[in-house]
C-alpha cells in the first residue's frame, strides 16, 4: 500500500517548456505550463516527484501575469499585468473571441490578495472551451500580510514583537516559514462556576489580564476517558466562545455564542432530548472550559503568538532554530482568495485552476460575538436566538426550514452555482476556514490531484443542506488530504451534504482529527420515531479510497460517516465500495451508517483497526409503521467485526470475511485503493519547511500503584513533515517541579496507547502530566497538562466482562465482549485472552481498550490460526493496576 507522505527536503521544480526571454529588464520569462484537454498527457519526473502534465497551446488571447508586472500593461508575454483581478478584467474582454481554451499564465511567485479574485458568469469559458488559470506549482494566491520589524521584548526572555502590518486588523493564524504557529494558550487559571451569562471565577486573575476580551474559551469533547473530561456539545464537537467582559470575579461571555451553546431547545416531554436532536442542550461538565486561547499572559511556549489588536503589535516566542531576522512570517488576513458566484439562471462555468497554491487566508467569524457554537462537522448555530429557531423547522414555532439547515463553515476558496469548475494539481494549505467549498448548485465539478493540508476546518465541502439547489456530478479523485483540521477539530477531510452523482474515489486521507469522509444530513429525527428529512440525494459513490490514522482528536465518527436518506432505492442509494480503512483512534466505526441512513451499500471494502464496529449502526426505518430497519446491504467485505450473515428486516449482511491482517485480503483491492500511480508524487509534495510536531492533546492518567501512573493521550496528527518517533511524558508536583518522566516509541504507543510513569514521590501528589512528541527536527511544545491525580494502591480487580460472543469462520474467530464494571478509581488498561488450544495468552490493549470502558461500548478482537470444524473455548479478563480480574468464557465451533 502507499505509505504516509513525507515532506521532501527539496523545492518542487515544475517542468516547463521555455519559450525564451520574452520580457524586458526585470520581467520574468514565461513557460507554456500544463494542460489543455486536447493534447496528450506526459509524465515529467523531477527528483523523486512525478507530475502528470499536458502541453498547452498558446493562444493569442492568453493573458500573462507576474508579481513584477504592471496592471497598466496589455497582459502580453512581454508586458504582463501584476494582479489576478486585472487579468480577470482582460479575460472578460476577450472571451467573446475564444475559439480554444484561454489561459491566464501566472508566473511563479506570491500574489497577495487584499480582495478575493471574484468571478461570475462573465468570467466563464465559451463554446465548450475553458478559461484556465495556470500556475507552475510555485504560484501562490496569498491572503497573508508579511510581519517584519521584529525585536526582543524587554523583560520577557525569548519573546519578540513586531508592528502589525498595514491592513491587518485581526487574524486567527500566523505562520513562520509556512509552519503554523499556535495562538497563545493554557489552562484556565481559575475555577469557574457557570452562570446564565458566563461564569463566576474563584479569583479575579483574568480581570487583570492585559486584554481579557481577546481571550477565547475552548470546550473539547470526545469521550470521557480516565480523568480526561468531555466538555463540549457532543463527543464530535469543539465549540469556542470569547469573553465579553471580565470584572472582578464576574466573567461575561459573548452573545449570541453563549446562548446558542447553552439554551438549545429541548422537547418538553423528552427530558434531555434537544429539538435539534444533535448533542446536548448546553455545554457539558458544568460549562468547564478545556483551555483558554489568545491572551498575552498565556505566551509561555515556543511557537506561540498573540496579536494585541489595540496596540497593533504581534508577539511571538520563536521555536528552536527560527531566526526572525530572515524568517517569512505571515499573518493570515483575507477571508476569501477566490469567490465564484453564479446564479441558477446565469452560472459561472468552464473555469480551471491548475498548479496553484492557495494559502494564508483566515476566518474571523469565531472572533466575533457569533463565536463557534458547533453542532457537527463545522456547522454552527448562529444569529440572535439561533438556538430557538435555526434549522428547527416543524418542531418549534418559528423554526427555520429545512430541518438541520445550520450555518456551514465557509471556504477560503469557494464556488456556488458553478458548472464544470476544475481544480487540479493545486495545494490548499495554511488556511483558516474550510479549504475549498463547492456549494449550492455546483455541477460537474472536478477536484483532481490536489493536496489539502494544514487547514483549520473542513478540507473540501460539497453541496449544502439549506434547501438550495443540490450539487451534482462532482468528481473528487486522486487527492491527498492529511494533517487536518488544525483548529476546529470537529471538522472532516471531505464534507458532502445533499448531492447527486457525486464520486469520491482514489483519494488518500490520513492523520485527521475526526472523520475522514462525511456524507448526507438530516437523519436525526429517527431518534424520536420520525422519518429522516426528505432530500434530493441519490447516486453518490465513495470508492477505492485509502483512509487511515483517523479520529485522532474526537470521537463518535468514522472513516466514512453517512446519515440521512441516500436515495430512493438500493439502486440509486449510496455505494461505499473498494475502500481500505484502518487504524482508527477515537471511538467509532470504519463505516458509520448513522441515523436515517437508508439505501446504502457497503461492499468489497477492507476494514480493520476500528474500536467497536467495522460497519454500524442499525436503525429503525420510520417512514412506515412496519418496524423494518433502514434498508442497508453489507456484502463481501473483509473485516474484523465478524457479524454473521442475515437479513434483519431490511438490513442484509452477506458474504463478509473475517480477516486477521492485510495478508488475508485480496492484494488487488489493497493495491487499487488510494492514489493511482500517476498521482503518488503527491505523497512527497513539499508544503512547508520541516518542523517539530504539534503537541499531543487530551492527556489523561490513571493510577498504576502507589508511586506510578498510567498515561494516555491523543497523539499528534500534524507531524511537521517527519514521522513522530517518540513521546515523552513528564510528571509535575503541586509546586510545578518535574518529578519523573518516561518515554515510549511512537510505534509502541500506537500498539499499547499508554505508558507508565513510575518512581513518583510517595507523598508528593497529586501530580499533573504533560507529553511531548519528537521527530527528526526535535521536540514539540508540551501538551496542556492533565488534570491532577494522586497515585493510589489498587487492591480490587475489575469484574468479569459481560456478553461474550465468539463469531467463527473456518480458520479465525472474532471474540466480542462488553467491558466490566470497575470498583473505585481503578481503570482498565487492557484485557487477557486465552484460547483452549494452549497458545500463549493474548494481551489486548490499544486506544479502544481504554475508550470503551467509560462508554460501555462492546469490544472485539480477532483470533487467527484456528482449525476448521473445531470447538474452542476462549476466556477474556480485564486487567487493571490491581491485576487480572475474573474471566468470561465462551465456546464455539469454527466453520468446516
Short mmCIF file of N, CA, C and O in Angstrom, two decimals, residues 594-650:
data_model
loop_
_atom_site.label_atom_id
_atom_site.label_comp_id
_atom_site.label_asym_id
_atom_site.label_seq_id
_atom_site.Cartn_x
_atom_site.Cartn_y
_atom_site.Cartn_z
N UNK A 594 -25.25 6.18 10.24
CA UNK A 594 -25.89 6.80 11.40
C UNK A 594 -27.38 7.04 11.12
O UNK A 594 -27.93 6.57 10.13
N UNK A 595 -28.01 7.82 11.98
CA UNK A 595 -29.46 7.99 11.97
C UNK A 595 -30.03 8.20 10.57
O UNK A 595 -29.58 9.07 9.82
N UNK A 596 -31.04 7.43 10.25
CA UNK A 596 -31.76 7.60 9.00
C UNK A 596 -31.02 7.21 7.75
O UNK A 596 -31.49 7.46 6.63
N UNK A 597 -29.84 6.61 7.88
CA UNK A 597 -29.05 6.24 6.70
C UNK A 597 -29.75 5.08 5.98
O UNK A 597 -29.81 3.96 6.48
N UNK A 598 -30.28 5.38 4.81
CA UNK A 598 -31.17 4.46 4.11
C UNK A 598 -30.67 4.21 2.69
O UNK A 598 -30.22 5.13 2.02
N UNK A 599 -30.75 2.94 2.26
CA UNK A 599 -30.37 2.52 0.91
C UNK A 599 -28.87 2.63 0.67
O UNK A 599 -28.42 2.98 -0.42
N UNK A 600 -28.09 2.29 1.66
CA UNK A 600 -26.63 2.30 1.48
C UNK A 600 -26.13 0.89 1.22
O UNK A 600 -26.53 -0.07 1.89
N UNK A 601 -25.19 0.79 0.28
CA UNK A 601 -24.50 -0.47 0.01
C UNK A 601 -23.06 -0.34 0.45
O UNK A 601 -22.35 0.58 0.02
N UNK A 602 -22.60 -1.26 1.30
CA UNK A 602 -21.22 -1.29 1.79
C UNK A 602 -20.64 -2.62 1.30
O UNK A 602 -20.91 -3.68 1.87
N UNK A 603 -19.82 -2.57 0.26
CA UNK A 603 -19.43 -3.80 -0.41
C UNK A 603 -17.96 -3.78 -0.82
O UNK A 603 -17.45 -2.79 -1.34
N UNK A 604 -17.29 -4.91 -0.56
CA UNK A 604 -15.93 -5.11 -1.07
C UNK A 604 -14.89 -4.22 -0.44
O UNK A 604 -13.86 -3.94 -1.08
N UNK A 605 -15.10 -3.77 0.79
CA UNK A 605 -14.13 -2.93 1.49
C UNK A 605 -13.24 -3.76 2.39
O UNK A 605 -13.59 -4.87 2.79
N UNK A 606 -12.08 -3.22 2.74
CA UNK A 606 -11.17 -3.83 3.72
C UNK A 606 -11.16 -2.91 4.94
O UNK A 606 -10.76 -1.75 4.85
N UNK A 607 -11.63 -3.44 6.08
CA UNK A 607 -11.90 -2.62 7.25
C UNK A 607 -11.27 -3.27 8.48
O UNK A 607 -11.66 -4.38 8.86
N UNK A 608 -10.32 -2.59 9.10
CA UNK A 608 -9.71 -3.16 10.30
C UNK A 608 -9.14 -2.05 11.18
O UNK A 608 -8.97 -0.91 10.75
N UNK A 609 -8.86 -2.44 12.42
CA UNK A 609 -8.29 -1.48 13.37
C UNK A 609 -9.29 -0.45 13.84
O UNK A 609 -8.91 0.68 14.17
N UNK A 610 -10.58 -0.81 13.94
CA UNK A 610 -11.60 0.09 14.49
C UNK A 610 -11.80 -0.21 15.96
O UNK A 610 -11.32 -1.22 16.48
N UNK A 611 -12.54 0.65 16.63
CA UNK A 611 -12.69 0.48 18.07
C UNK A 611 -13.76 -0.54 18.42
O UNK A 611 -13.48 -1.52 19.11
N UNK A 612 -15.01 -0.35 17.95
CA UNK A 612 -16.00 -1.34 18.34
C UNK A 612 -16.93 -1.78 17.23
O UNK A 612 -17.86 -2.54 17.48
N UNK A 613 -16.74 -1.32 16.02
CA UNK A 613 -17.53 -1.83 14.90
C UNK A 613 -16.85 -1.45 13.60
O UNK A 613 -16.31 -0.36 13.48
N UNK A 614 -16.90 -2.36 12.63
CA UNK A 614 -16.44 -2.02 11.28
C UNK A 614 -17.55 -1.38 10.47
O UNK A 614 -17.31 -0.43 9.73
N UNK A 615 -18.76 -1.89 10.58
CA UNK A 615 -19.92 -1.29 9.92
C UNK A 615 -21.06 -1.24 10.93
O UNK A 615 -21.44 -2.25 11.50
N UNK A 616 -21.61 -0.06 11.16
CA UNK A 616 -22.72 0.11 12.11
C UNK A 616 -23.25 1.54 11.91
O UNK A 616 -22.55 2.40 11.38
N UNK A 617 -24.49 1.81 12.24
CA UNK A 617 -25.32 1.10 13.19
C UNK A 617 -26.65 0.74 12.53
O UNK A 617 -26.98 1.23 11.45
N UNK A 618 -27.43 -0.09 13.20
CA UNK A 618 -28.76 -0.45 12.72
C UNK A 618 -29.76 0.55 13.30
O UNK A 618 -29.74 0.86 14.48
N UNK A 619 -30.66 1.04 12.41
CA UNK A 619 -31.70 1.97 12.86
C UNK A 619 -33.04 1.55 12.28
O UNK A 619 -33.12 0.99 11.18
N UNK A 620 -34.09 1.88 13.02
CA UNK A 620 -35.44 1.62 12.54
C UNK A 620 -35.81 2.60 11.43
O UNK A 620 -35.50 3.78 11.52
N UNK A 621 -36.48 2.09 10.40
CA UNK A 621 -36.96 2.92 9.30
C UNK A 621 -38.36 3.43 9.66
O UNK A 621 -39.33 2.67 9.62
N UNK A 622 -38.43 4.71 10.00
CA UNK A 622 -39.69 5.26 10.48
C UNK A 622 -40.56 5.84 9.36
O UNK A 622 -41.52 6.57 9.63
N UNK A 623 -40.27 5.52 8.12
CA UNK A 623 -41.13 6.00 7.04
C UNK A 623 -42.46 5.25 7.00
O UNK A 623 -43.40 5.68 6.33
N UNK A 624 -42.54 4.14 7.71
CA UNK A 624 -43.81 3.43 7.86
C UNK A 624 -43.83 2.84 9.26
O UNK A 624 -42.90 3.04 10.04
N UNK A 625 -44.86 2.12 9.57
CA UNK A 625 -45.02 1.56 10.92
C UNK A 625 -44.76 0.07 10.94
O UNK A 625 -45.24 -0.64 11.82
N UNK A 626 -43.97 -0.43 9.99
CA UNK A 626 -43.76 -1.87 9.87
C UNK A 626 -42.65 -2.39 10.77
O UNK A 626 -42.47 -3.60 10.89
N UNK A 627 -41.85 -1.50 11.35
CA UNK A 627 -40.77 -1.94 12.24
C UNK A 627 -39.54 -2.44 11.52
O UNK A 627 -38.69 -3.12 12.12
N UNK A 628 -39.42 -2.13 10.23
CA UNK A 628 -38.23 -2.55 9.48
C UNK A 628 -37.03 -1.68 9.83
O UNK A 628 -37.17 -0.58 10.38
N UNK A 629 -35.85 -2.17 9.48
CA UNK A 629 -34.64 -1.38 9.61
C UNK A 629 -34.40 -0.58 8.34
O UNK A 629 -34.93 -0.89 7.28
N UNK A 630 -33.59 0.47 8.46
CA UNK A 630 -33.20 1.22 7.27
C UNK A 630 -32.57 0.25 6.28
O UNK A 630 -31.61 -0.46 6.62
N UNK A 631 -33.07 0.17 5.05
CA UNK A 631 -32.51 -0.77 4.06
C UNK A 631 -31.01 -0.53 3.85
O UNK A 631 -30.59 0.57 3.49
N UNK A 632 -30.23 -1.55 4.09
CA UNK A 632 -28.76 -1.46 4.01
C UNK A 632 -28.23 -2.82 3.57
O UNK A 632 -28.70 -3.86 4.04
N UNK A 633 -27.24 -2.82 2.68
CA UNK A 633 -26.59 -4.06 2.25
C UNK A 633 -25.13 -4.00 2.64
O UNK A 633 -24.40 -3.08 2.24
N UNK A 634 -24.69 -4.98 3.44
CA UNK A 634 -23.29 -5.10 3.87
C UNK A 634 -22.77 -6.41 3.31
O UNK A 634 -23.09 -7.49 3.82
N UNK A 635 -21.97 -6.32 2.26
CA UNK A 635 -21.69 -7.51 1.45
C UNK A 635 -20.21 -7.62 1.09
O UNK A 635 -19.57 -6.64 0.71
N UNK A 636 -19.68 -8.83 1.21
CA UNK A 636 -18.36 -9.19 0.67
C UNK A 636 -17.24 -8.26 1.13
O UNK A 636 -16.31 -7.96 0.38
N UNK A 637 -17.33 -7.81 2.38
CA UNK A 637 -16.24 -7.03 2.96
C UNK A 637 -15.27 -7.94 3.69
O UNK A 637 -15.61 -9.04 4.13
N UNK A 638 -14.04 -7.48 3.83
CA UNK A 638 -13.06 -8.13 4.69
C UNK A 638 -12.96 -7.27 5.93
O UNK A 638 -12.65 -6.07 5.86
N UNK A 639 -13.23 -7.88 7.10
CA UNK A 639 -13.34 -7.10 8.33
C UNK A 639 -12.97 -7.93 9.53
O UNK A 639 -12.76 -9.14 9.45
N UNK A 640 -12.91 -7.30 10.68
CA UNK A 640 -12.66 -7.98 11.95
C UNK A 640 -13.94 -8.17 12.75
O UNK A 640 -13.96 -8.93 13.70
N UNK A 641 -14.99 -7.49 12.35
CA UNK A 641 -16.23 -7.50 13.12
C UNK A 641 -16.85 -8.88 13.24
O UNK A 641 -17.35 -9.28 14.28
N UNK A 642 -16.88 -9.59 12.12
CA UNK A 642 -17.31 -10.98 12.16
C UNK A 642 -18.80 -11.23 12.27
O UNK A 642 -19.21 -12.36 12.58
N UNK A 643 -19.65 -10.22 12.06
CA UNK A 643 -21.09 -10.43 12.15
C UNK A 643 -21.55 -11.48 11.14
O UNK A 643 -21.15 -11.46 9.97
N UNK A 644 -22.42 -12.37 11.59
CA UNK A 644 -22.87 -13.47 10.74
C UNK A 644 -23.82 -12.96 9.66
O UNK A 644 -24.41 -11.89 9.76
N UNK A 645 -23.94 -13.76 8.59
CA UNK A 645 -24.90 -13.44 7.54
C UNK A 645 -26.30 -13.38 8.12
O UNK A 645 -26.65 -14.11 9.06
N UNK A 646 -27.12 -12.51 7.53
CA UNK A 646 -28.50 -12.42 7.98
C UNK A 646 -29.26 -11.39 7.18
O UNK A 646 -28.68 -10.56 6.47
N UNK A 647 -30.57 -11.46 7.26
CA UNK A 647 -31.46 -10.48 6.63
C UNK A 647 -32.42 -10.02 7.71
O UNK A 647 -33.43 -10.67 7.98
N UNK A 648 -32.07 -8.92 8.33
CA UNK A 648 -32.80 -8.44 9.50
C UNK A 648 -33.71 -7.28 9.11
O UNK A 648 -33.37 -6.12 9.25
N UNK A 649 -34.88 -7.61 8.57
CA UNK A 649 -35.90 -6.61 8.27
C UNK A 649 -35.36 -5.44 7.45
O UNK A 649 -35.57 -4.28 7.78
N UNK A 650 -34.63 -5.74 6.41
CA UNK A 650 -34.09 -4.70 5.54
C UNK A 650 -32.59 -4.54 5.63
O UNK A 650 -31.96 -4.06 4.69
#
